[in-house]
mmCIF file of C-alpha atoms in Angstrom:
data_model
loop_
_atom_site.group_PDB
_atom_site.id
_atom_site.type_symbol
_atom_site.label_atom_id
_atom_site.label_comp_id
_atom_site.label_asym_id
_atom_site.label_seq_id
_atom_site.Cartn_x
_atom_site.Cartn_y
_atom_site.Cartn_z
ATOM 1 C CA UNK A 544 33.364 -12.095 9.877
ATOM 2 C CA UNK A 545 30.438 -14.485 9.162
ATOM 3 C CA UNK A 546 30.766 -16.221 5.833
ATOM 4 C CA UNK A 547 27.845 -17.168 3.640
ATOM 5 C CA UNK A 548 27.210 -20.865 3.185
ATOM 6 C CA UNK A 549 27.046 -22.037 -0.493
ATOM 7 C CA UNK A 550 23.251 -22.664 -0.461
ATOM 8 C CA UNK A 551 22.336 -19.562 1.593
ATOM 9 C CA UNK A 552 20.578 -16.655 -0.146
ATOM 10 C CA UNK A 553 22.390 -13.272 0.411
ATOM 11 C CA UNK A 554 20.639 -10.842 2.666
ATOM 12 C CA UNK A 555 19.639 -7.184 2.118
ATOM 13 C CA UNK A 556 21.588 -4.403 3.861
ATOM 14 C CA UNK A 557 20.038 -2.523 6.950
ATOM 15 C CA UNK A 558 20.305 1.072 5.864
ATOM 16 C CA UNK A 559 16.980 2.781 6.679
ATOM 17 C CA UNK A 560 16.509 4.955 9.789
ATOM 18 C CA UNK A 561 13.214 5.759 11.565
ATOM 19 C CA UNK A 562 12.827 8.844 9.399
ATOM 20 C CA UNK A 563 13.579 7.085 6.304
ATOM 21 C CA UNK A 564 11.000 4.436 7.170
ATOM 22 C CA UNK A 565 8.352 7.159 7.947
ATOM 23 C CA UNK A 566 8.957 8.895 4.741
ATOM 24 C CA UNK A 567 8.608 5.649 2.723
ATOM 25 C CA UNK A 568 5.315 5.013 4.419
ATOM 26 C CA UNK A 569 4.168 8.603 3.837
ATOM 27 C CA UNK A 570 5.124 8.350 0.183
ATOM 28 C CA UNK A 571 2.994 5.288 -0.072
ATOM 29 C CA UNK A 572 -0.112 6.762 1.735
ATOM 30 C CA UNK A 573 -0.012 10.458 0.828
ATOM 31 C CA UNK A 574 -0.189 9.672 -2.803
ATOM 32 C CA UNK A 575 -2.642 9.774 -5.678
ATOM 33 C CA UNK A 576 -5.468 8.372 -3.395
ATOM 34 C CA UNK A 577 -6.091 11.689 -1.817
ATOM 35 C CA UNK A 578 -6.403 13.390 -5.188
ATOM 36 C CA UNK A 579 -8.659 10.705 -6.714
ATOM 37 C CA UNK A 580 -10.434 8.769 -3.903
ATOM 38 C CA UNK A 581 -12.433 11.586 -2.328
ATOM 39 C CA UNK A 582 -14.867 11.764 -5.248
ATOM 40 C CA UNK A 583 -15.963 8.075 -5.342
ATOM 41 C CA UNK A 584 -16.013 7.930 -1.614
ATOM 42 C CA UNK A 585 -18.236 11.005 -1.475
ATOM 43 C CA UNK A 586 -20.492 9.491 -4.131
ATOM 44 C CA UNK A 587 -20.853 6.314 -1.929
ATOM 45 C CA UNK A 588 -21.243 7.973 1.511
ATOM 46 C CA UNK A 589 -22.713 11.288 0.706
ATOM 47 C CA UNK A 590 -22.599 13.565 3.681
ATOM 48 C CA UNK A 591 -21.193 10.634 5.654
ATOM 49 C CA UNK A 592 -17.806 10.937 3.941
ATOM 50 C CA UNK A 593 -15.972 11.881 7.141
ATOM 51 C CA UNK A 594 -17.589 8.956 8.927
ATOM 52 C CA UNK A 595 -16.254 6.670 6.133
ATOM 53 C CA UNK A 596 -12.835 8.214 6.547
ATOM 54 C CA UNK A 597 -13.126 7.478 10.304
ATOM 55 C CA UNK A 598 -14.016 3.912 9.621
ATOM 56 C CA UNK A 599 -11.039 3.428 7.285
ATOM 57 C CA UNK A 600 -8.764 5.045 9.840
ATOM 58 C CA UNK A 601 -9.840 2.754 12.632
ATOM 59 C CA UNK A 602 -9.305 -0.387 10.540
ATOM 60 C CA UNK A 603 -5.966 1.045 9.312
ATOM 61 C CA UNK A 604 -4.949 1.666 12.909
ATOM 62 C CA UNK A 605 -5.628 -1.878 14.017
ATOM 63 C CA UNK A 606 -3.805 -3.165 10.900
ATOM 64 C CA UNK A 607 -0.888 -0.923 11.490
ATOM 65 C CA UNK A 608 -0.612 -1.892 15.196
ATOM 66 C CA UNK A 609 -0.812 -5.556 14.406
ATOM 67 C CA UNK A 610 1.751 -5.136 11.588
ATOM 68 C CA UNK A 611 4.141 -3.178 13.704
ATOM 69 C CA UNK A 612 4.263 -5.748 16.485
ATOM 70 C CA UNK A 613 4.730 -8.556 13.974
ATOM 71 C CA UNK A 614 7.410 -6.727 12.002
ATOM 72 C CA UNK A 615 9.518 -6.143 15.175
ATOM 73 C CA UNK A 616 9.249 -9.777 15.963
ATOM 74 C CA UNK A 617 10.090 -10.911 12.368
ATOM 75 C CA UNK A 618 12.314 -8.173 10.767
ATOM 76 C CA UNK A 619 12.497 -9.869 7.360
ATOM 77 C CA UNK A 620 11.484 -8.937 3.805
ATOM 78 C CA UNK A 621 7.953 -10.079 2.977
ATOM 79 C CA UNK A 622 5.591 -8.579 5.586
ATOM 80 C CA UNK A 623 2.484 -10.610 6.361
ATOM 81 C CA UNK A 624 3.743 -13.376 4.009
ATOM 82 C CA UNK A 625 6.290 -14.062 6.680
ATOM 83 C CA UNK A 626 4.066 -13.382 9.675
ATOM 84 C CA UNK A 627 1.189 -15.768 8.422
ATOM 85 C CA UNK A 628 3.712 -18.481 7.611
ATOM 86 C CA UNK A 629 5.388 -18.364 11.012
ATOM 87 C CA UNK A 630 2.203 -17.803 13.252
ATOM 88 C CA UNK A 631 -0.646 -19.576 11.261
ATOM 89 C CA UNK A 632 1.046 -21.975 8.867
ATOM 90 C CA UNK A 633 2.499 -22.142 5.380
ATOM 91 C CA UNK A 634 -0.812 -21.898 3.499
ATOM 92 C CA UNK A 635 -1.930 -18.659 5.297
ATOM 93 C CA UNK A 636 1.418 -17.062 4.725
ATOM 94 C CA UNK A 637 1.258 -17.946 1.156
ATOM 95 C CA UNK A 638 -2.277 -16.661 0.791
ATOM 96 C CA UNK A 639 -1.147 -13.322 2.276
ATOM 97 C CA UNK A 640 1.785 -13.099 0.039
ATOM 98 C CA UNK A 641 -0.419 -13.921 -3.073
ATOM 99 C CA UNK A 642 -3.069 -11.391 -2.087
ATOM 100 C CA UNK A 643 -0.380 -8.765 -1.576
ATOM 101 C CA UNK A 644 1.521 -9.353 -4.816
ATOM 102 C CA UNK A 645 -1.519 -9.453 -7.075
ATOM 103 C CA UNK A 646 -3.364 -6.710 -5.277
ATOM 104 C CA UNK A 647 -0.509 -4.354 -5.163
ATOM 105 C CA UNK A 648 0.640 -5.128 -8.692
ATOM 106 C CA UNK A 649 -2.842 -3.846 -9.783
ATOM 107 C CA UNK A 650 -2.308 -0.827 -7.488
ATOM 108 C CA UNK A 651 1.093 -0.160 -9.193
ATOM 109 C CA UNK A 652 -0.710 -0.149 -12.524
ATOM 110 C CA UNK A 653 -3.383 2.257 -11.224
ATOM 111 C CA UNK A 654 -0.739 4.686 -10.004
ATOM 112 C CA UNK A 655 1.223 4.488 -13.222
ATOM 113 C CA UNK A 656 -1.991 5.261 -15.175
ATOM 114 C CA UNK A 657 -2.757 8.193 -12.884
ATOM 115 C CA UNK A 658 0.679 9.645 -13.697
ATOM 116 C CA UNK A 659 -0.130 9.249 -17.461
ATOM 117 C CA UNK A 660 -3.594 10.807 -17.072
ATOM 118 C CA UNK A 661 -2.231 13.911 -15.498
ATOM 119 C CA UNK A 662 1.052 14.338 -17.388
ATOM 120 C CA UNK A 663 -0.095 13.557 -20.928
ATOM 121 C CA UNK A 664 -3.721 12.178 -21.136
ATOM 122 C CA UNK A 665 -3.562 11.486 -24.818
ATOM 123 C CA UNK A 666 -0.674 9.080 -24.255
ATOM 124 C CA UNK A 667 -1.453 7.901 -20.709
ATOM 125 C CA UNK A 668 -0.388 4.339 -21.272
ATOM 126 C CA UNK A 669 2.928 5.216 -22.827
ATOM 127 C CA UNK A 670 3.659 7.647 -19.976
ATOM 128 C CA UNK A 671 2.625 4.927 -17.463
ATOM 129 C CA UNK A 672 5.087 2.490 -18.924
ATOM 130 C CA UNK A 673 7.877 5.138 -18.961
ATOM 131 C CA UNK A 674 7.159 5.996 -15.319
ATOM 132 C CA UNK A 675 7.494 2.325 -14.256
ATOM 133 C CA UNK A 676 10.781 1.956 -16.172
ATOM 134 C CA UNK A 677 12.135 5.098 -14.603
ATOM 135 C CA UNK A 678 11.237 4.314 -11.005
ATOM 136 C CA UNK A 679 12.415 0.713 -11.345
ATOM 137 C CA UNK A 680 15.830 2.071 -12.375
ATOM 138 C CA UNK A 681 15.880 4.151 -9.138
ATOM 139 C CA UNK A 682 14.835 1.165 -7.040
ATOM 140 C CA UNK A 683 17.339 -1.142 -8.743
ATOM 141 C CA UNK A 684 20.289 1.015 -7.516
ATOM 142 C CA UNK A 685 19.365 0.782 -3.897
ATOM 143 C CA UNK A 686 16.683 1.458 -1.293
ATOM 144 C CA UNK A 687 18.581 4.608 0.137
ATOM 145 C CA UNK A 688 18.189 6.296 -3.268
ATOM 146 C CA UNK A 689 14.541 5.351 -3.190
ATOM 147 C CA UNK A 690 14.117 6.880 0.230
ATOM 148 C CA UNK A 691 15.837 10.109 -0.811
ATOM 149 C CA UNK A 692 13.532 10.527 -3.852
ATOM 150 C CA UNK A 693 10.508 9.658 -1.798
ATOM 151 C CA UNK A 694 11.535 12.367 0.673
ATOM 152 C CA UNK A 695 11.493 15.022 -2.117
ATOM 153 C CA UNK A 696 8.099 13.707 -3.488
ATOM 154 C CA UNK A 697 6.426 13.845 -0.041
ATOM 155 C CA UNK A 698 7.623 17.433 0.536
ATOM 156 C CA UNK A 699 6.184 18.556 -2.837
ATOM 157 C CA UNK A 700 2.842 16.804 -2.220
ATOM 158 C CA UNK A 701 2.429 18.186 1.219
ATOM 159 C CA UNK A 702 3.151 21.649 0.031
ATOM 160 C CA UNK A 703 0.511 21.365 -2.727
ATOM 161 C CA UNK A 704 -2.067 19.986 -0.228
ATOM 162 C CA UNK A 705 -1.294 22.743 2.151
ATOM 163 C CA UNK A 706 -2.053 25.283 -0.570
ATOM 164 C CA UNK A 707 -5.290 23.577 -1.364
ATOM 165 C CA UNK A 708 -6.392 23.600 2.237
ATOM 166 C CA UNK A 709 -5.380 27.234 2.978
ATOM 167 C CA UNK A 710 -6.928 28.632 -0.249
ATOM 168 C CA UNK A 711 -10.150 26.620 0.046
ATOM 169 C CA UNK A 712 -10.913 27.365 3.726
ATOM 170 C CA UNK A 713 -9.979 31.004 3.493
ATOM 171 C CA UNK A 714 -12.231 31.570 0.434
ATOM 172 C CA UNK A 715 -15.781 32.929 0.614
ATOM 173 C CA UNK A 716 -17.011 29.685 -0.808
ATOM 174 C CA UNK A 717 -16.273 27.633 2.282
ATOM 175 C CA UNK A 718 -19.282 26.841 4.366
ATOM 176 C CA UNK A 719 -18.980 24.633 7.556
ATOM 177 C CA UNK A 720 -22.679 23.819 7.213
ATOM 178 C CA UNK A 721 -21.679 21.498 4.458
ATOM 179 C CA UNK A 722 -19.820 19.290 6.876
ATOM 180 C CA UNK A 723 -23.050 18.295 8.656
ATOM 181 C CA UNK A 724 -24.321 14.773 8.295
ATOM 182 C CA UNK A 725 -27.641 14.630 6.433
ATOM 183 C CA UNK A 726 -30.395 12.125 5.896
ATOM 184 C CA UNK A 727 -28.706 10.691 2.844
ATOM 185 C CA UNK A 728 -26.198 8.589 4.913
ATOM 186 C CA UNK A 729 -26.517 4.807 4.815
ATOM 187 C CA UNK A 730 -24.522 2.194 6.504
ATOM 188 C CA UNK A 731 -23.686 0.441 3.235
ATOM 189 C CA UNK A 732 -22.531 3.782 1.660
ATOM 190 C CA UNK A 733 -20.326 4.546 4.561
ATOM 191 C CA UNK A 734 -18.738 1.170 4.532
ATOM 192 C CA UNK A 735 -18.117 1.355 0.738
ATOM 193 C CA UNK A 736 -16.516 4.724 1.201
ATOM 194 C CA UNK A 737 -14.346 3.210 4.012
ATOM 195 C CA UNK A 738 -13.194 0.519 1.670
ATOM 196 C CA UNK A 739 -12.389 2.939 -1.122
ATOM 197 C CA UNK A 740 -10.547 5.338 1.220
ATOM 198 C CA UNK A 741 -8.646 2.342 2.780
ATOM 199 C CA UNK A 742 -6.816 2.031 -0.570
ATOM 200 C CA UNK A 743 -5.149 5.302 0.192
ATOM 201 C CA UNK A 744 -4.237 4.367 3.813
ATOM 202 C CA UNK A 745 -2.680 0.994 3.049
ATOM 203 C CA UNK A 746 0.853 2.254 2.442
ATOM 204 C CA UNK A 747 2.274 1.555 5.857
ATOM 205 C CA UNK A 748 2.668 -2.068 4.746
ATOM 206 C CA UNK A 749 5.668 -0.785 2.824
ATOM 207 C CA UNK A 750 7.495 -0.206 6.090
ATOM 208 C CA UNK A 751 6.972 -3.725 7.304
ATOM 209 C CA UNK A 752 7.949 -5.379 3.928
ATOM 210 C CA UNK A 753 11.237 -3.479 4.204
ATOM 211 C CA UNK A 754 11.894 -5.069 7.602
ATOM 212 C CA UNK A 755 15.259 -6.578 6.277
ATOM 213 C CA UNK A 756 16.518 -3.160 5.330
ATOM 214 C CA UNK A 757 15.627 -1.194 8.413
ATOM 215 C CA UNK A 758 18.189 -0.480 11.109
ATOM 216 C CA UNK A 759 17.261 -1.830 14.626
ATOM 217 C CA UNK A 760 13.883 -3.080 13.385
ATOM 218 C CA UNK A 761 12.487 -3.957 16.764
ATOM 219 C CA UNK A 762 12.649 -0.343 17.711
ATOM 220 C CA UNK A 763 12.305 1.356 14.354
ATOM 221 C CA UNK A 764 9.322 -0.339 12.813
ATOM 222 C CA UNK A 765 6.838 0.041 15.839
ATOM 223 C CA UNK A 766 7.739 3.786 15.897
ATOM 224 C CA UNK A 767 7.697 4.455 12.161
ATOM 225 C CA UNK A 768 4.271 2.797 11.356
ATOM 226 C CA UNK A 769 2.166 4.729 13.834
ATOM 227 C CA UNK A 770 3.966 7.999 12.999
ATOM 228 C CA UNK A 771 3.416 7.599 9.274
ATOM 229 C CA UNK A 772 -0.285 6.571 9.800
ATOM 230 C CA UNK A 773 -0.998 9.435 12.197
ATOM 231 C CA UNK A 774 0.499 12.101 9.861
ATOM 232 C CA UNK A 775 -1.498 10.683 6.965
ATOM 233 C CA UNK A 776 -4.752 10.678 8.931
ATOM 234 C CA UNK A 777 -4.356 14.304 9.956
ATOM 235 C CA UNK A 778 -3.554 15.307 6.305
ATOM 236 C CA UNK A 779 -6.542 13.325 4.822
ATOM 237 C CA UNK A 780 -8.977 14.766 7.325
ATOM 238 C CA UNK A 781 -7.981 18.364 6.745
ATOM 239 C CA UNK A 782 -8.057 17.946 3.051
ATOM 240 C CA UNK A 783 -11.461 16.193 3.095
ATOM 241 C CA UNK A 784 -12.894 18.980 5.399
ATOM 242 C CA UNK A 785 -11.587 21.638 2.956
ATOM 243 C CA UNK A 786 -13.190 19.851 -0.083
ATOM 244 C CA UNK A 787 -16.470 19.263 1.671
ATOM 245 C CA UNK A 788 -16.713 22.804 2.919
ATOM 246 C CA UNK A 789 -16.247 24.218 -0.650
ATOM 247 C CA UNK A 790 -18.118 21.758 -2.778
ATOM 248 C CA UNK A 791 -20.443 19.850 -0.446
ATOM 249 C CA UNK A 792 -21.094 16.087 -0.671
ATOM 250 C CA UNK A 793 -23.049 16.128 -3.895
ATOM 251 C CA UNK A 794 -20.640 18.098 -6.025
ATOM 252 C CA UNK A 795 -17.614 16.326 -4.498
ATOM 253 C CA UNK A 796 -19.184 13.037 -5.348
ATOM 254 C CA UNK A 797 -19.533 13.902 -9.009
ATOM 255 C CA UNK A 798 -16.071 15.404 -9.365
ATOM 256 C CA UNK A 799 -13.634 13.555 -11.522
ATOM 257 C CA UNK A 800 -10.753 15.639 -10.170
ATOM 258 C CA UNK A 801 -11.870 16.545 -6.694
ATOM 259 C CA UNK A 802 -9.094 18.713 -5.458
ATOM 260 C CA UNK A 803 -8.765 20.641 -8.826
ATOM 261 C CA UNK A 804 -12.573 21.253 -8.730
ATOM 262 C CA UNK A 805 -12.276 22.369 -5.171
ATOM 263 C CA UNK A 806 -9.628 25.189 -5.775
ATOM 264 C CA UNK A 807 -11.582 26.122 -8.970
ATOM 265 C CA UNK A 808 -14.798 26.543 -6.997
ATOM 266 C CA UNK A 809 -12.880 28.517 -4.371
ATOM 267 C CA UNK A 810 -11.936 30.967 -7.052
ATOM 268 C CA UNK A 811 -8.295 29.977 -7.302
ATOM 269 C CA UNK A 812 -8.135 28.833 -10.868
ATOM 270 C CA UNK A 813 -4.398 29.667 -10.980
ATOM 271 C CA UNK A 814 -3.880 26.725 -8.504
ATOM 272 C CA UNK A 815 -5.411 24.059 -10.817
ATOM 273 C CA UNK A 816 -2.257 23.318 -12.785
ATOM 274 C CA UNK A 817 -0.196 23.161 -9.429
ATOM 275 C CA UNK A 818 -2.760 20.549 -8.201
ATOM 276 C CA UNK A 819 -2.451 18.588 -11.397
ATOM 277 C CA UNK A 820 1.368 18.523 -11.024
ATOM 278 C CA UNK A 821 0.930 17.552 -7.365
ATOM 279 C CA UNK A 822 -1.339 14.674 -8.325
ATOM 280 C CA UNK A 823 1.220 13.346 -10.885
ATOM 281 C CA UNK A 824 4.128 13.678 -8.409
ATOM 282 C CA UNK A 825 2.003 11.966 -5.699
ATOM 283 C CA UNK A 826 1.164 9.063 -8.001
ATOM 284 C CA UNK A 827 4.991 8.721 -8.771
ATOM 285 C CA UNK A 828 5.703 8.617 -5.004
ATOM 286 C CA UNK A 829 3.068 5.910 -4.502
ATOM 287 C CA UNK A 830 4.370 3.899 -7.481
ATOM 288 C CA UNK A 831 7.932 4.141 -6.168
ATOM 289 C CA UNK A 832 7.016 2.780 -2.745
ATOM 290 C CA UNK A 833 4.619 0.178 -4.168
ATOM 291 C CA UNK A 834 7.309 -1.351 -6.435
ATOM 292 C CA UNK A 835 9.618 -1.503 -3.423
ATOM 293 C CA UNK A 836 7.025 -3.516 -1.366
ATOM 294 C CA UNK A 837 5.868 -5.813 -3.973
ATOM 295 C CA UNK A 838 9.384 -6.727 -5.059
ATOM 296 C CA UNK A 839 10.349 -7.538 -1.424
ATOM 297 C CA UNK A 840 7.349 -9.831 -0.978
ATOM 298 C CA UNK A 841 8.166 -11.413 -4.291
ATOM 299 C CA UNK A 842 11.695 -11.886 -3.028
ATOM 300 C CA UNK A 843 10.423 -13.640 0.172
ATOM 301 C CA UNK A 844 8.012 -15.932 -1.714
ATOM 302 C CA UNK A 845 10.728 -16.840 -4.269
ATOM 303 C CA UNK A 846 13.066 -17.835 -1.350
ATOM 304 C CA UNK A 847 10.488 -20.322 -0.257
ATOM 305 C CA UNK A 848 9.890 -21.421 -3.979
ATOM 306 C CA UNK A 849 6.238 -20.299 -4.069
ATOM 307 C CA UNK A 850 7.494 -18.207 -6.985
ATOM 308 C CA UNK A 851 10.426 -19.010 -9.260
ATOM 309 C CA UNK A 852 13.611 -19.237 -7.134
ATOM 310 C CA UNK A 853 15.508 -17.109 -9.633
ATOM 311 C CA UNK A 854 13.601 -14.086 -8.356
ATOM 312 C CA UNK A 855 15.293 -14.521 -4.945
ATOM 313 C CA UNK A 856 18.584 -13.120 -6.286
ATOM 314 C CA UNK A 857 20.109 -10.073 -4.600
ATOM 315 C CA UNK A 858 22.335 -7.827 -6.599
ATOM 316 C CA UNK A 859 25.939 -8.192 -5.443
ATOM 317 C CA UNK A 860 26.624 -4.489 -5.619
ATOM 318 C CA UNK A 861 23.366 -2.630 -4.910
ATOM 319 C CA UNK A 862 22.075 -5.262 -2.379
ATOM 320 C CA UNK A 863 18.561 -5.074 -3.952
ATOM 321 C CA UNK A 864 16.279 -7.863 -5.141
ATOM 322 C CA UNK A 865 16.975 -6.763 -8.696
ATOM 323 C CA UNK A 866 15.345 -9.770 -10.589
ATOM 324 C CA UNK A 867 12.201 -9.460 -8.479
ATOM 325 C CA UNK A 868 12.058 -5.731 -9.210
ATOM 326 C CA UNK A 869 12.374 -6.284 -13.000
ATOM 327 C CA UNK A 870 9.762 -9.010 -13.017
ATOM 328 C CA UNK A 871 7.303 -6.853 -11.067
ATOM 329 C CA UNK A 872 7.941 -3.935 -13.448
ATOM 330 C CA UNK A 873 7.368 -6.102 -16.507
ATOM 331 C CA UNK A 874 3.971 -7.228 -15.070
ATOM 332 C CA UNK A 875 2.879 -3.843 -14.103
ATOM 333 C CA UNK A 876 3.691 -2.499 -17.604
ATOM 334 C CA UNK A 877 1.513 -5.162 -19.092
ATOM 335 C CA UNK A 878 -1.369 -4.411 -16.678
ATOM 336 C CA UNK A 879 -1.036 -0.701 -17.127
ATOM 337 C CA UNK A 880 -1.643 -1.068 -20.861
ATOM 338 C CA UNK A 881 -4.656 -3.226 -20.488
ATOM 339 C CA UNK A 882 -6.540 -2.512 -17.245
ATOM 340 C CA UNK A 883 -9.085 0.024 -16.158
ATOM 341 C CA UNK A 884 -7.983 2.294 -13.314
ATOM 342 C CA UNK A 885 -11.189 2.056 -11.176
ATOM 343 C CA UNK A 886 -11.232 -1.658 -11.500
ATOM 344 C CA UNK A 887 -7.660 -1.923 -10.574
ATOM 345 C CA UNK A 888 -8.214 0.208 -7.364
ATOM 346 C CA UNK A 889 -11.215 -1.951 -6.286
ATOM 347 C CA UNK A 890 -9.369 -5.234 -6.926
ATOM 348 C CA UNK A 891 -6.303 -3.918 -5.081
ATOM 349 C CA UNK A 892 -8.412 -2.988 -2.078
ATOM 350 C CA UNK A 893 -10.068 -6.412 -1.877
ATOM 351 C CA UNK A 894 -6.589 -8.134 -2.076
ATOM 352 C CA UNK A 895 -4.988 -5.814 0.476
ATOM 353 C CA UNK A 896 -7.886 -6.137 2.958
ATOM 354 C CA UNK A 897 -7.405 -9.938 2.948
ATOM 355 C CA UNK A 898 -3.641 -9.473 3.394
ATOM 356 C CA UNK A 899 -4.356 -7.457 6.555
ATOM 357 C CA UNK A 900 -6.992 -9.798 7.921
ATOM 358 C CA UNK A 901 -4.279 -12.471 7.936
ATOM 359 C CA UNK A 902 -1.870 -9.937 9.613
ATOM 360 C CA UNK A 903 -4.413 -9.351 12.391
ATOM 361 C CA UNK A 904 -5.054 -13.093 12.864
ATOM 362 C CA UNK A 905 -1.243 -13.556 13.149
ATOM 363 C CA UNK A 906 -0.993 -10.795 15.686
ATOM 364 C CA UNK A 907 -3.654 -12.542 17.835
ATOM 365 C CA UNK A 908 -1.210 -15.514 18.287
ATOM 366 C CA UNK A 909 1.578 -13.433 19.713
ATOM 367 C CA UNK A 910 2.397 -13.800 23.451
ATOM 368 C CA UNK A 911 2.704 -10.802 25.766
ATOM 369 C CA UNK A 912 6.493 -11.326 25.774
ATOM 370 C CA UNK A 913 6.504 -11.066 22.000
ATOM 371 C CA UNK A 914 4.722 -7.691 22.219
ATOM 372 C CA UNK A 915 1.128 -8.803 21.498
ATOM 373 C CA UNK A 916 -1.273 -5.863 21.143
ATOM 374 C CA UNK A 917 -4.414 -5.693 23.194
ATOM 375 C CA UNK A 918 -6.764 -8.449 22.069
ATOM 376 C CA UNK A 919 -9.395 -6.058 20.818
ATOM 377 C CA UNK A 920 -6.998 -4.651 18.183
ATOM 378 C CA UNK A 921 -6.650 -7.790 15.992
ATOM 379 C CA UNK A 922 -10.400 -8.665 16.564
ATOM 380 C CA UNK A 923 -11.520 -5.250 15.180
ATOM 381 C CA UNK A 924 -8.849 -5.575 12.546
ATOM 382 C CA UNK A 925 -10.040 -8.926 11.130
ATOM 383 C CA UNK A 926 -13.726 -7.911 11.328
ATOM 384 C CA UNK A 927 -13.074 -4.539 9.917
ATOM 385 C CA UNK A 928 -11.026 -6.008 6.870
ATOM 386 C CA UNK A 929 -13.765 -8.531 6.174
ATOM 387 C CA UNK A 930 -16.635 -6.019 6.314
ATOM 388 C CA UNK A 931 -14.841 -3.379 4.093
ATOM 389 C CA UNK A 932 -13.686 -6.023 1.546
ATOM 390 C CA UNK A 933 -17.173 -7.231 0.947
ATOM 391 C CA UNK A 934 -18.670 -3.793 0.918
ATOM 392 C CA UNK A 935 -16.638 -2.898 -2.182
ATOM 393 C CA UNK A 936 -18.350 -2.716 -5.535
ATOM 394 C CA UNK A 937 -19.616 -6.144 -6.642
ATOM 395 C CA UNK A 938 -17.318 -6.409 -9.609
ATOM 396 C CA UNK A 939 -14.278 -5.891 -7.433
ATOM 397 C CA UNK A 940 -15.505 -8.515 -4.933
ATOM 398 C CA UNK A 941 -16.066 -11.137 -7.717
ATOM 399 C CA UNK A 942 -12.704 -10.424 -9.315
ATOM 400 C CA UNK A 943 -10.954 -10.607 -5.997
ATOM 401 C CA UNK A 944 -12.579 -13.928 -4.875
ATOM 402 C CA UNK A 945 -11.755 -15.577 -8.277
ATOM 403 C CA UNK A 946 -8.022 -14.512 -8.297
ATOM 404 C CA UNK A 947 -7.491 -15.452 -4.600
ATOM 405 C CA UNK A 948 -9.161 -18.940 -5.402
ATOM 406 C CA UNK A 949 -6.830 -19.325 -8.343
ATOM 407 C CA UNK A 950 -3.898 -18.633 -5.941
ATOM 408 C CA UNK A 951 -5.069 -21.214 -3.421
ATOM 409 C CA UNK A 952 -5.589 -23.745 -6.222
ATOM 410 C CA UNK A 953 -1.989 -23.204 -7.395
ATOM 411 C CA UNK A 954 -0.749 -23.739 -3.897
ATOM 412 C CA UNK A 955 -2.731 -27.062 -3.594
ATOM 413 C CA UNK A 956 -1.324 -28.253 -6.831
ATOM 414 C CA UNK A 957 2.225 -27.469 -5.933
ATOM 415 C CA UNK A 958 1.876 -29.300 -2.563
ATOM 416 C CA UNK A 959 0.307 -32.270 -4.331
ATOM 417 C CA UNK A 960 3.201 -32.525 -6.826
ATOM 418 C CA UNK A 961 5.691 -32.127 -3.982
ATOM 419 C CA UNK A 962 4.063 -34.955 -2.069
ATOM 420 C CA UNK A 963 4.040 -37.273 -5.029
ATOM 421 C CA UNK A 964 7.741 -36.486 -5.730
ATOM 422 C CA UNK A 965 8.530 -37.281 -2.107
ATOM 423 C CA UNK A 966 6.722 -40.584 -2.216
ATOM 424 C CA UNK A 967 8.674 -41.864 -5.189
#
């Protein structure tokens, strides 16, 4: 048996199968985004909502393909932080990790606040904090327990969405004429809708960041990521068609709770509480998977001392990055009690799009023997990420640029201090 050297960090255990990885990806993607993002996206794109969904799906496919090939080559915790470091250099890996951690921490806060808004609106912040504590406790005890809970959550959410689609499309209020693209469509509106809807697609990163806990990663990850993305795209398309057919683009764009308004307009008021419960459960599923992904990237960055090295600890019994999980939970609780949900979503999208731009650039450098995707895939991925990022609302773009610049400055200061120390 191989013994661990004194200075070597303990590794995580490979426990996840293909189905486990797909479920974790689905739990990340089929989450609160489908319950909340359709309204803002319809407001931006109008009758071009489905075009915006297609744009987001194309960019997500390129990102997923690049991520899958890279994850098979580098089956370690950390995702694009590892890929950027290995393929492009230390700075680009760091920038990817920084973008992911800060962007997805904001996303964790948004999901926690969504739980609070649906479960107990008057005490949304308190419920958000409680949700973070509860799900961190699940993650702390092992990734297999997290995968099991995610499987239950995904089943509930899919059942609720199926009810919404069947009831809506079978009602007398459904009109396929509302699916037609009108004169209100604009390029800018479609791209902004694509950027907003991308927020709901980005969960396949969770599969890649769990690379150190997946069995046979060279086979499992390239299969799990496209499967999870394909299932999600089908679900999102069917749900968007149902909502558009019942409400139309204008009413959908002004809806604060799009799917609840859809079933209400379809004459199924009895289904509204079920949709509300489904939204809360979906947000919990997203939060569960998000904390998993952020903590694993934090672990990888801490191993390289871009973050405090104490966060690189792995629990001796549960084999989880327990300190990283606790640190992430603490930050999310603080953000969830101070941030605005819409702002958190926009900021998260900007950071994650930058993260995937680096993933695509990294995939470009792979050789055919290393499983490089067709050249057009990372090219479209990089261009698509850049366009969607800067098509987001201006406040989100400004906030994203400032925080990313702060991260780059911290990296430069750290390198300068290290250089001075080495010269002494």
